[in-house]
GROMACS .gro file of C-alpha atoms in nm:
model
  438
    1UNK     CA    1 -10.305 -13.159   8.923
    2UNK     CA    2 -10.477 -12.887   9.049
    3UNK     CA    3 -10.708 -13.060   9.400
    4UNK     CA    4 -10.865 -12.722   9.527
    5UNK     CA    5 -11.212 -12.845   9.429
    6UNK     CA    6 -11.228 -13.229   9.366
    7UNK     CA    7 -11.556 -13.444   9.199
    8UNK     CA    8 -11.559 -13.812   9.312
    9UNK     CA    9 -11.750 -14.077   9.144
   10UNK     CA   10 -11.754 -14.355   9.273
   11UNK     CA   11 -11.942 -14.689   9.044
   12UNK     CA   12 -12.059 -15.041   9.243
   13UNK     CA   13 -12.219 -15.350   9.059
   14UNK     CA   14 -12.299 -15.684   9.317
   15UNK     CA   15 -12.477 -15.959   9.305
   16UNK     CA   16 -12.617 -16.021   9.674
   17UNK     CA   17 -12.860 -16.226   9.895
   18UNK     CA   18 -13.040 -15.861  10.023
   19UNK     CA   19 -13.147 -15.678  10.291
   20UNK     CA   20 -13.386 -15.414  10.322
   21UNK     CA   21 -13.285 -15.168  10.057
   22UNK     CA   22 -13.237 -14.796  10.116
   23UNK     CA   23 -13.082 -14.469  10.313
   24UNK     CA   24 -13.063 -14.522  10.675
   25UNK     CA   25 -12.835 -14.206  10.781
   26UNK     CA   26 -13.027 -13.858  10.817
   27UNK     CA   27 -12.794 -13.546  10.702
   28UNK     CA   28 -12.858 -13.217  10.646
   29UNK     CA   29 -13.018 -13.235  10.313
   30UNK     CA   30 -13.040 -12.882  10.113
   31UNK     CA   31 -13.370 -12.901   9.953
   32UNK     CA   32 -13.429 -12.742   9.569
   33UNK     CA   33 -13.791 -12.609   9.515
   34UNK     CA   34 -13.937 -12.860   9.283
   35UNK     CA   35 -14.028 -13.188   9.280
   36UNK     CA   36 -13.904 -13.504   9.103
   37UNK     CA   37 -14.128 -13.477   8.754
   38UNK     CA   38 -14.355 -13.821   8.841
   39UNK     CA   39 -14.497 -13.801   8.500
   40UNK     CA   40 -14.222 -13.667   8.247
   41UNK     CA   41 -14.284 -13.734   7.852
   42UNK     CA   42 -14.102 -14.084   7.714
   43UNK     CA   43 -14.112 -13.962   7.360
   44UNK     CA   44 -13.722 -13.938   7.397
   45UNK     CA   45 -13.645 -14.300   7.540
   46UNK     CA   46 -13.554 -14.480   7.236
   47UNK     CA   47 -13.306 -14.194   7.153
   48UNK     CA   48 -13.171 -14.203   7.484
   49UNK     CA   49 -13.124 -14.624   7.520
   50UNK     CA   50 -13.021 -14.645   7.172
   51UNK     CA   51 -12.739 -14.371   7.284
   52UNK     CA   52 -12.662 -14.546   7.574
   53UNK     CA   53 -12.627 -14.942   7.378
   54UNK     CA   54 -12.411 -14.721   7.164
   55UNK     CA   55 -12.203 -14.683   7.491
   56UNK     CA   56 -12.221 -14.975   7.676
   57UNK     CA   57 -12.050 -15.137   7.376
   58UNK     CA   58 -11.787 -14.906   7.333
   59UNK     CA   59 -11.734 -14.902   7.739
   60UNK     CA   60 -11.713 -15.282   7.701
   61UNK     CA   61 -11.439 -15.281   7.463
   62UNK     CA   62 -11.232 -15.057   7.616
   63UNK     CA   63 -11.258 -15.217   7.937
   64UNK     CA   64 -11.111 -15.568   7.757
   65UNK     CA   65 -10.817 -15.349   7.655
   66UNK     CA   66 -10.763 -15.268   7.993
   67UNK     CA   67 -10.843 -15.612   8.197
   68UNK     CA   68 -10.780 -16.004   8.124
   69UNK     CA   69 -11.063 -16.218   8.218
   70UNK     CA   70 -11.428 -16.250   8.346
   71UNK     CA   71 -11.620 -15.969   8.389
   72UNK     CA   72 -11.904 -15.752   8.484
   73UNK     CA   73 -12.041 -15.368   8.490
   74UNK     CA   74 -12.384 -15.172   8.499
   75UNK     CA   75 -12.352 -14.961   8.224
   76UNK     CA   76 -12.684 -14.806   8.321
   77UNK     CA   77 -12.541 -14.742   8.627
   78UNK     CA   78 -12.296 -14.555   8.462
   79UNK     CA   79 -12.458 -14.365   8.241
   80UNK     CA   80 -12.729 -14.235   8.505
   81UNK     CA   81 -12.403 -14.115   8.754
   82UNK     CA   82 -12.244 -13.942   8.444
   83UNK     CA   83 -12.569 -13.791   8.369
   84UNK     CA   84 -12.612 -13.638   8.654
   85UNK     CA   85 -12.215 -13.473   8.603
   86UNK     CA   86 -12.342 -13.373   8.230
   87UNK     CA   87 -12.605 -13.120   8.418
   88UNK     CA   88 -12.351 -12.912   8.583
   89UNK     CA   89 -12.084 -12.967   8.234
   90UNK     CA   90 -12.085 -12.673   8.000
   91UNK     CA   91 -11.833 -12.603   7.716
   92UNK     CA   92 -11.580 -12.845   7.512
   93UNK     CA   93 -11.602 -13.079   7.880
   94UNK     CA   94 -12.040 -13.102   7.809
   95UNK     CA   95 -11.921 -13.205   7.405
   96UNK     CA   96 -11.681 -13.386   7.490
   97UNK     CA   97 -11.949 -13.595   7.759
   98UNK     CA   98 -12.177 -13.570   7.518
   99UNK     CA   99 -11.953 -13.798   7.247
  100UNK     CA  100 -11.814 -14.059   7.435
  101UNK     CA  101 -12.105 -14.132   7.611
  102UNK     CA  102 -12.396 -14.074   7.314
  103UNK     CA  103 -12.614 -13.853   7.462
  104UNK     CA  104 -12.757 -13.731   7.097
  105UNK     CA  105 -13.003 -13.512   7.298
  106UNK     CA  106 -13.055 -13.170   7.397
  107UNK     CA  107 -12.960 -13.146   7.791
  108UNK     CA  108 -13.357 -12.983   7.798
  109UNK     CA  109 -13.480 -13.355   7.667
  110UNK     CA  110 -13.187 -13.544   7.752
  111UNK     CA  111 -13.231 -13.567   8.202
  112UNK     CA  112 -13.610 -13.550   8.158
  113UNK     CA  113 -13.520 -13.912   7.955
  114UNK     CA  114 -13.335 -14.073   8.199
  115UNK     CA  115 -13.628 -13.966   8.440
  116UNK     CA  116 -13.885 -14.169   8.213
  117UNK     CA  117 -13.662 -14.460   8.141
  118UNK     CA  118 -13.655 -14.484   8.527
  119UNK     CA  119 -13.957 -14.476   8.621
  120UNK     CA  120 -14.065 -14.705   8.342
  121UNK     CA  121 -13.774 -14.939   8.478
  122UNK     CA  122 -13.840 -14.911   8.843
  123UNK     CA  123 -14.219 -14.800   8.904
  124UNK     CA  124 -14.274 -14.555   9.160
  125UNK     CA  125 -14.519 -14.803   9.383
  126UNK     CA  126 -14.180 -15.102   9.328
  127UNK     CA  127 -13.865 -14.847   9.479
  128UNK     CA  128 -13.896 -14.935   9.785
  129UNK     CA  129 -13.970 -15.343   9.747
  130UNK     CA  130 -13.789 -15.562  10.024
  131UNK     CA  131 -13.651 -15.896   9.887
  132UNK     CA  132 -13.791 -16.198  10.060
  133UNK     CA  133 -13.508 -16.500  10.100
  134UNK     CA  134 -13.680 -16.828   9.969
  135UNK     CA  135 -13.538 -17.159   9.895
  136UNK     CA  136 -13.829 -17.257   9.638
  137UNK     CA  137 -13.739 -17.241   9.289
  138UNK     CA  138 -14.005 -16.909   9.231
  139UNK     CA  139 -14.144 -16.744   9.468
  140UNK     CA  140 -14.423 -16.476   9.356
  141UNK     CA  141 -14.278 -16.256   9.597
  142UNK     CA  142 -13.984 -16.236   9.470
  143UNK     CA  143 -13.970 -16.238   9.079
  144UNK     CA  144 -13.807 -15.979   8.992
  145UNK     CA  145 -13.634 -15.646   9.195
  146UNK     CA  146 -13.519 -15.399   9.033
  147UNK     CA  147 -13.429 -15.131   9.328
  148UNK     CA  148 -13.231 -14.793   9.156
  149UNK     CA  149 -13.126 -14.479   9.392
  150UNK     CA  150 -12.898 -14.211   9.287
  151UNK     CA  151 -12.672 -14.009   9.561
  152UNK     CA  152 -12.504 -13.679   9.613
  153UNK     CA  153 -12.319 -13.540   9.880
  154UNK     CA  154 -12.232 -13.154   9.860
  155UNK     CA  155 -11.966 -12.922  10.078
  156UNK     CA  156 -12.175 -12.783  10.331
  157UNK     CA  157 -12.090 -12.364  10.239
  158UNK     CA  158 -11.997 -12.497   9.849
  159UNK     CA  159 -12.185 -12.279   9.656
  160UNK     CA  160 -12.378 -12.503   9.431
  161UNK     CA  161 -12.628 -12.335   9.113
  162UNK     CA  162 -12.964 -12.374   9.221
  163UNK     CA  163 -13.054 -12.529   8.849
  164UNK     CA  164 -12.863 -12.736   8.873
  165UNK     CA  165 -12.974 -12.883   9.202
  166UNK     CA  166 -13.344 -12.862   9.067
  167UNK     CA  167 -13.227 -13.052   8.782
  168UNK     CA  168 -13.079 -13.376   8.939
  169UNK     CA  169 -13.477 -13.365   9.205
  170UNK     CA  170 -13.650 -13.325   8.930
  171UNK     CA  171 -13.518 -13.597   8.698
  172UNK     CA  172 -13.299 -13.770   8.982
  173UNK     CA  173 -13.520 -13.794   9.285
  174UNK     CA  174 -13.191 -13.705   9.506
  175UNK     CA  175 -13.133 -13.411   9.732
  176UNK     CA  176 -12.714 -13.239   9.840
  177UNK     CA  177 -12.681 -13.421  10.136
  178UNK     CA  178 -12.432 -13.136  10.271
  179UNK     CA  179 -12.149 -13.314  10.458
  180UNK     CA  180 -11.783 -13.144  10.551
  181UNK     CA  181 -11.549 -13.254  10.379
  182UNK     CA  182 -11.290 -12.996  10.454
  183UNK     CA  183 -11.343 -13.091  10.810
  184UNK     CA  184 -11.405 -13.460  10.876
  185UNK     CA  185 -11.285 -13.696  10.565
  186UNK     CA  186 -11.393 -13.994  10.745
  187UNK     CA  187 -11.702 -13.875  10.896
  188UNK     CA  188 -11.825 -13.794  10.546
  189UNK     CA  189 -11.646 -14.097  10.398
  190UNK     CA  190 -11.881 -14.278  10.636
  191UNK     CA  191 -12.205 -14.141  10.547
  192UNK     CA  192 -12.152 -14.208  10.223
  193UNK     CA  193 -12.033 -14.556  10.315
  194UNK     CA  194 -12.342 -14.689  10.471
  195UNK     CA  195 -12.524 -14.558  10.149
  196UNK     CA  196 -12.350 -14.818   9.960
  197UNK     CA  197 -12.360 -15.042  10.200
  198UNK     CA  198 -12.785 -15.028  10.244
  199UNK     CA  199 -12.789 -14.959   9.848
  200UNK     CA  200 -12.671 -15.291   9.772
  201UNK     CA  201 -12.822 -15.536  10.090
  202UNK     CA  202 -12.448 -15.485  10.247
  203UNK     CA  203 -12.261 -15.664  10.009
  204UNK     CA  204 -12.043 -15.332   9.923
  205UNK     CA  205 -11.925 -15.255  10.211
  206UNK     CA  206 -11.561 -15.087  10.136
  207UNK     CA  207 -11.658 -14.751   9.884
  208UNK     CA  208 -11.571 -14.537   9.875
  209UNK     CA  209 -11.253 -14.671   9.967
  210UNK     CA  210 -10.996 -14.494  10.224
  211UNK     CA  211 -10.789 -14.165  10.062
  212UNK     CA  212 -11.055 -14.173   9.735
  213UNK     CA  213 -11.182 -13.830   9.960
  214UNK     CA  214 -10.997 -13.554  10.050
  215UNK     CA  215 -11.037 -13.231  10.244
  216UNK     CA  216 -11.030 -13.094   9.859
  217UNK     CA  217 -11.346 -13.288   9.798
  218UNK     CA  218 -11.603 -13.076   9.721
  219UNK     CA  219 -11.887 -13.298   9.579
  220UNK     CA  220 -11.952 -13.684   9.521
  221UNK     CA  221 -12.234 -13.804   9.269
  222UNK     CA  222 -12.367 -14.178   9.336
  223UNK     CA  223 -12.621 -14.440   9.098
  224UNK     CA  224 -12.648 -14.792   9.284
  225UNK     CA  225 -12.876 -15.111   9.107
  226UNK     CA  226 -12.933 -15.383   9.260
  227UNK     CA  227 -13.113 -15.684   9.039
  228UNK     CA  228 -13.222 -15.996   9.155
  229UNK     CA  229 -13.464 -16.250   8.960
  230UNK     CA  230 -13.539 -16.580   8.967
  231UNK     CA  231 -13.502 -16.771   8.621
  232UNK     CA  232 -13.883 -16.801   8.427
  233UNK     CA  233 -13.810 -17.153   8.404
  234UNK     CA  234 -13.511 -17.282   8.642
  235UNK     CA  235 -13.237 -17.533   8.638
  236UNK     CA  236 -13.307 -17.858   8.770
  237UNK     CA  237 -13.104 -17.857   9.039
  238UNK     CA  238 -13.112 -18.253   9.076
  239UNK     CA  239 -12.936 -18.189   8.709
  240UNK     CA  240 -12.659 -17.987   8.813
  241UNK     CA  241 -12.300 -18.218   8.696
  242UNK     CA  242 -11.906 -18.086   8.682
  243UNK     CA  243 -11.834 -18.050   8.339
  244UNK     CA  244 -11.497 -17.939   8.167
  245UNK     CA  245 -11.538 -17.580   8.023
  246UNK     CA  246 -11.289 -17.529   7.766
  247UNK     CA  247 -11.050 -17.195   7.863
  248UNK     CA  248 -10.925 -16.903   7.577
  249UNK     CA  249 -10.608 -17.101   7.392
  250UNK     CA  250 -10.510 -17.463   7.648
  251UNK     CA  251 -10.662 -17.621   7.969
  252UNK     CA  252 -10.960 -17.662   8.129
  253UNK     CA  253 -11.110 -17.625   8.422
  254UNK     CA  254 -11.406 -17.789   8.562
  255UNK     CA  255 -11.755 -17.650   8.667
  256UNK     CA  256 -12.126 -17.735   8.772
  257UNK     CA  257 -12.303 -17.754   8.517
  258UNK     CA  258 -12.633 -17.645   8.516
  259UNK     CA  259 -12.919 -17.810   8.311
  260UNK     CA  260 -13.176 -17.599   8.146
  261UNK     CA  261 -13.495 -17.860   8.046
  262UNK     CA  262 -13.656 -17.834   7.686
  263UNK     CA  263 -13.895 -17.536   7.792
  264UNK     CA  264 -13.961 -17.220   7.608
  265UNK     CA  265 -13.662 -16.996   7.542
  266UNK     CA  266 -13.549 -16.788   7.258
  267UNK     CA  267 -13.230 -16.848   7.068
  268UNK     CA  268 -13.077 -16.821   6.719
  269UNK     CA  269 -12.724 -16.896   6.526
  270UNK     CA  270 -12.536 -16.635   6.300
  271UNK     CA  271 -12.196 -16.665   6.157
  272UNK     CA  272 -11.948 -16.823   6.439
  273UNK     CA  273 -12.182 -16.778   6.728
  274UNK     CA  274 -12.493 -16.892   6.886
  275UNK     CA  275 -12.736 -16.619   7.131
  276UNK     CA  276 -12.987 -16.810   7.430
  277UNK     CA  277 -13.216 -16.560   7.610
  278UNK     CA  278 -13.370 -16.647   7.893
  279UNK     CA  279 -13.644 -16.498   8.105
  280UNK     CA  280 -13.656 -16.397   8.428
  281UNK     CA  281 -13.998 -16.393   8.652
  282UNK     CA  282 -14.367 -16.511   8.520
  283UNK     CA  283 -14.378 -16.153   8.411
  284UNK     CA  284 -14.077 -16.208   8.147
  285UNK     CA  285 -14.014 -15.819   8.261
  286UNK     CA  286 -13.609 -15.876   8.196
  287UNK     CA  287 -13.427 -16.132   8.047
  288UNK     CA  288 -13.063 -16.289   7.999
  289UNK     CA  289 -12.913 -16.303   7.641
  290UNK     CA  290 -12.560 -16.534   7.643
  291UNK     CA  291 -12.388 -16.509   7.294
  292UNK     CA  292 -12.180 -16.802   7.281
  293UNK     CA  293 -11.949 -16.808   7.024
  294UNK     CA  294 -11.801 -17.081   6.825
  295UNK     CA  295 -11.506 -17.265   6.945
  296UNK     CA  296 -11.212 -17.078   6.853
  297UNK     CA  297 -11.363 -16.749   6.700
  298UNK     CA  298 -11.414 -16.586   7.091
  299UNK     CA  299 -11.187 -16.280   7.010
  300UNK     CA  300 -11.309 -16.219   6.622
  301UNK     CA  301 -11.674 -16.272   6.742
  302UNK     CA  302 -11.528 -16.013   7.090
  303UNK     CA  303 -11.438 -15.768   6.780
  304UNK     CA  304 -11.699 -15.696   6.617
  305UNK     CA  305 -11.998 -15.752   6.880
  306UNK     CA  306 -12.159 -15.331   6.886
  307UNK     CA  307 -12.499 -15.218   6.937
  308UNK     CA  308 -12.590 -15.250   6.581
  309UNK     CA  309 -12.530 -15.637   6.616
  310UNK     CA  310 -12.656 -15.688   6.932
  311UNK     CA  311 -13.007 -15.549   6.787
  312UNK     CA  312 -12.956 -15.759   6.499
  313UNK     CA  313 -12.894 -16.085   6.701
  314UNK     CA  314 -13.125 -15.964   6.933
  315UNK     CA  315 -13.428 -15.905   6.685
  316UNK     CA  316 -13.381 -16.259   6.474
  317UNK     CA  317 -13.446 -16.500   6.800
  318UNK     CA  318 -13.735 -16.749   6.749
  319UNK     CA  319 -13.927 -16.891   7.018
  320UNK     CA  320 -13.869 -17.321   7.070
  321UNK     CA  321 -13.954 -17.528   7.359
  322UNK     CA  322 -13.760 -17.833   7.266
  323UNK     CA  323 -13.409 -17.656   7.328
  324UNK     CA  324 -13.238 -17.767   7.604
  325UNK     CA  325 -12.942 -17.523   7.737
  326UNK     CA  326 -12.643 -17.616   7.999
  327UNK     CA  327 -12.440 -17.346   8.155
  328UNK     CA  328 -12.204 -17.323   8.433
  329UNK     CA  329 -12.221 -17.153   8.764
  330UNK     CA  330 -12.090 -16.859   8.794
  331UNK     CA  331 -11.980 -16.600   9.077
  332UNK     CA  332 -11.732 -16.260   9.081
  333UNK     CA  333 -11.684 -15.967   9.112
  334UNK     CA  334 -11.487 -15.680   8.866
  335UNK     CA  335 -11.308 -15.358   8.962
  336UNK     CA  336 -11.287 -15.041   8.731
  337UNK     CA  337 -11.127 -14.723   8.680
  338UNK     CA  338 -11.382 -14.545   8.531
  339UNK     CA  339 -11.087 -14.229   8.484
  340UNK     CA  340 -10.906 -14.408   8.292
  341UNK     CA  341 -11.091 -14.634   8.062
  342UNK     CA  342 -11.290 -14.265   7.960
  343UNK     CA  343 -10.998 -14.082   7.968
  344UNK     CA  344 -10.899 -14.355   7.696
  345UNK     CA  345 -11.242 -14.342   7.482
  346UNK     CA  346 -11.157 -13.941   7.478
  347UNK     CA  347 -11.349 -13.803   7.772
  348UNK     CA  348 -11.018 -13.612   7.877
  349UNK     CA  349 -11.155 -13.204   7.955
  350UNK     CA  350 -11.378 -13.319   8.271
  351UNK     CA  351 -11.046 -13.504   8.457
  352UNK     CA  352 -10.847 -13.189   8.409
  353UNK     CA  353 -10.792 -12.877   8.551
  354UNK     CA  354 -10.953 -12.698   8.250
  355UNK     CA  355 -11.300 -12.903   8.328
  356UNK     CA  356 -11.599 -12.662   8.277
  357UNK     CA  357 -11.811 -12.763   8.567
  358UNK     CA  358 -11.995 -12.415   8.566
  359UNK     CA  359 -12.317 -12.530   8.573
  360UNK     CA  360 -12.283 -12.642   8.888
  361UNK     CA  361 -12.123 -12.354   9.060
  362UNK     CA  362 -11.996 -12.041   8.921
  363UNK     CA  363 -11.690 -12.104   9.176
  364UNK     CA  364 -11.468 -12.239   8.944
  365UNK     CA  365 -11.192 -12.541   9.011
  366UNK     CA  366 -11.438 -12.856   8.973
  367UNK     CA  367 -11.326 -13.160   8.802
  368UNK     CA  368 -11.354 -13.515   8.883
  369UNK     CA  369 -11.018 -13.662   9.079
  370UNK     CA  370 -11.171 -13.962   9.113
  371UNK     CA  371 -11.455 -14.231   8.923
  372UNK     CA  372 -11.437 -14.645   9.015
  373UNK     CA  373 -11.692 -14.878   8.920
  374UNK     CA  374 -11.739 -15.198   9.155
  375UNK     CA  375 -11.947 -15.486   9.046
  376UNK     CA  376 -12.042 -15.828   9.153
  377UNK     CA  377 -12.285 -16.113   8.998
  378UNK     CA  378 -12.418 -16.423   9.052
  379UNK     CA  379 -12.565 -16.638   8.912
  380UNK     CA  380 -12.721 -17.026   8.972
  381UNK     CA  381 -13.001 -17.316   8.903
  382UNK     CA  382 -13.296 -17.042   9.077
  383UNK     CA  383 -13.195 -16.694   8.882
  384UNK     CA  384 -12.945 -16.424   8.877
  385UNK     CA  385 -12.834 -16.118   9.169
  386UNK     CA  386 -12.670 -15.839   9.053
  387UNK     CA  387 -12.634 -15.509   9.173
  388UNK     CA  388 -12.390 -15.183   9.081
  389UNK     CA  389 -12.329 -14.852   9.195
  390UNK     CA  390 -12.179 -14.558   9.018
  391UNK     CA  391 -11.955 -14.291   9.186
  392UNK     CA  392 -11.842 -13.988   9.116
  393UNK     CA  393 -11.646 -13.688   9.278
  394UNK     CA  394 -11.532 -13.322   9.126
  395UNK     CA  395 -11.339 -13.213   9.219
  396UNK     CA  396 -13.326 -15.217   6.232
  397UNK     CA  397 -13.357 -15.603   6.257
  398UNK     CA  398 -13.230 -15.864   6.044
  399UNK     CA  399 -13.400 -16.197   6.173
  400UNK     CA  400 -13.263 -16.399   5.848
  401UNK     CA  401 -12.858 -16.389   5.977
  402UNK     CA  402 -13.000 -16.620   6.239
  403UNK     CA  403 -13.110 -17.016   6.225
  404UNK     CA  404 -13.205 -17.297   6.410
  405UNK     CA  405 -13.017 -17.444   6.757
  406UNK     CA  406 -13.078 -17.737   6.694
  407UNK     CA  407 -13.232 -17.978   7.054
  408UNK     CA  408 -12.893 -17.895   7.302
  409UNK     CA  409 -12.607 -17.640   7.326
  410UNK     CA  410 -12.367 -17.661   7.620
  411UNK     CA  411 -12.162 -17.298   7.740
  412UNK     CA  412 -11.879 -17.489   7.781
  413UNK     CA  413 -11.596 -17.184   7.654
  414UNK     CA  414 -11.609 -16.824   7.742
  415UNK     CA  415 -11.926 -16.672   7.604
  416UNK     CA  416 -12.072 -16.277   7.648
  417UNK     CA  417 -12.380 -16.193   7.883
  418UNK     CA  418 -12.641 -15.897   7.876
  419UNK     CA  419 -12.917 -15.852   8.112
  420UNK     CA  420 -13.138 -15.586   8.013
  421UNK     CA  421 -13.536 -15.454   8.052
  422UNK     CA  422 -13.772 -15.648   7.756
  423UNK     CA  423 -13.954 -15.356   7.789
  424UNK     CA  424 -13.725 -15.104   7.660
  425UNK     CA  425 -13.385 -15.309   7.596
  426UNK     CA  426 -13.206 -15.092   7.838
  427UNK     CA  427 -12.866 -15.284   7.916
  428UNK     CA  428 -12.851 -15.342   8.266
  429UNK     CA  429 -12.544 -15.515   8.314
  430UNK     CA  430 -12.310 -15.673   8.048
  431UNK     CA  431 -12.028 -15.903   8.074
  432UNK     CA  432 -11.826 -16.173   7.974
  433UNK     CA  433 -11.698 -16.521   8.197
  434UNK     CA  434 -11.352 -16.634   8.025
  435UNK     CA  435 -11.376 -16.834   8.343
  436UNK     CA  436 -11.578 -16.921   8.584
  437UNK     CA  437 -11.346 -17.119   8.842
  438UNK     CA  438 -11.170 -16.782   8.883
   0.00000   0.00000   0.00000
């Protein structure tokens, strides 16, 4: 592959007990002649969320073909980072990206819709909130923290198109940080590595990894998502007990099994599965859905789970205050080669020598040479912490489907989970737990 001009994409998602979020590195900035749009139209947000959800499950199914075991990733982070790249794509490159990513809106509506969705998920007054550590079940200052950041680094002197830079400033709130990849690869990597560390609470320190940046790199893009929230109804700390978790196939492992006592939660049963929804914080702005296939039916359910079924399940759940739910603690991370996964999904052009990113620069030859996503998550009696970063370098409801869950449900076998915004339905994190002891 001709690497004269490279784009790097790197994604990170993690669970973090976090310090101040933001950037501590100052570098020269190429400022666009626009400001971020403070009140973008919201008419297209529903269409954007629908497309992002379809992409989330497409990517989930591709990743589980490539990886066994536990999984965590942020489809929202990946969609956002790729949307910034898409702003500069043209021709077949843009067409492939739109098809794979389910970007159904034209560019002049898509990018403002991403801005509007970001503003809903993270209102401006919440952008600089610092998580406050606590050992209590509930702390109003920390009921839910969602931090979203975009980063852009370009080779000093490289001729980026003004319209491209304006779109990234106006709709994604990021300006071009100028670095010298050609003369100081390690210096540029350390600047980006520090940005990642700052925006993931210090829990990811090795991105981008050594070797991912070369003197041929011209552009790097990143999105970071940090999520920390406490359960609206916490699990009982004094009731957690060691219990067996039945692995897919044969064998058990012993895990700390948490108990969420009878309290308000949503639940429903469908063909081959049980669905439980647990909300976060007094405001209940976010929730986790646990999709628990019946014993011996994990693969069958996983294979048929898509955005349509997910929406049917979500719309068909009913509230109950009599259900006790048991679930293991879990904490793990995932590394995902986005170049491999997206290529297998039909998005090849952006990674080839013939990529068309003329909307970024009239200087030909740019293509994506590196795309990686890293994620971690931790779930315990108090709540959930997760965050994600995505780096790019260039070079209808059916309630009748569900029935009552009964008085008790125990997630003692593999299950799928999604963390989502309750107002828009945006899936922030998606994954599965195959072995909570791994």
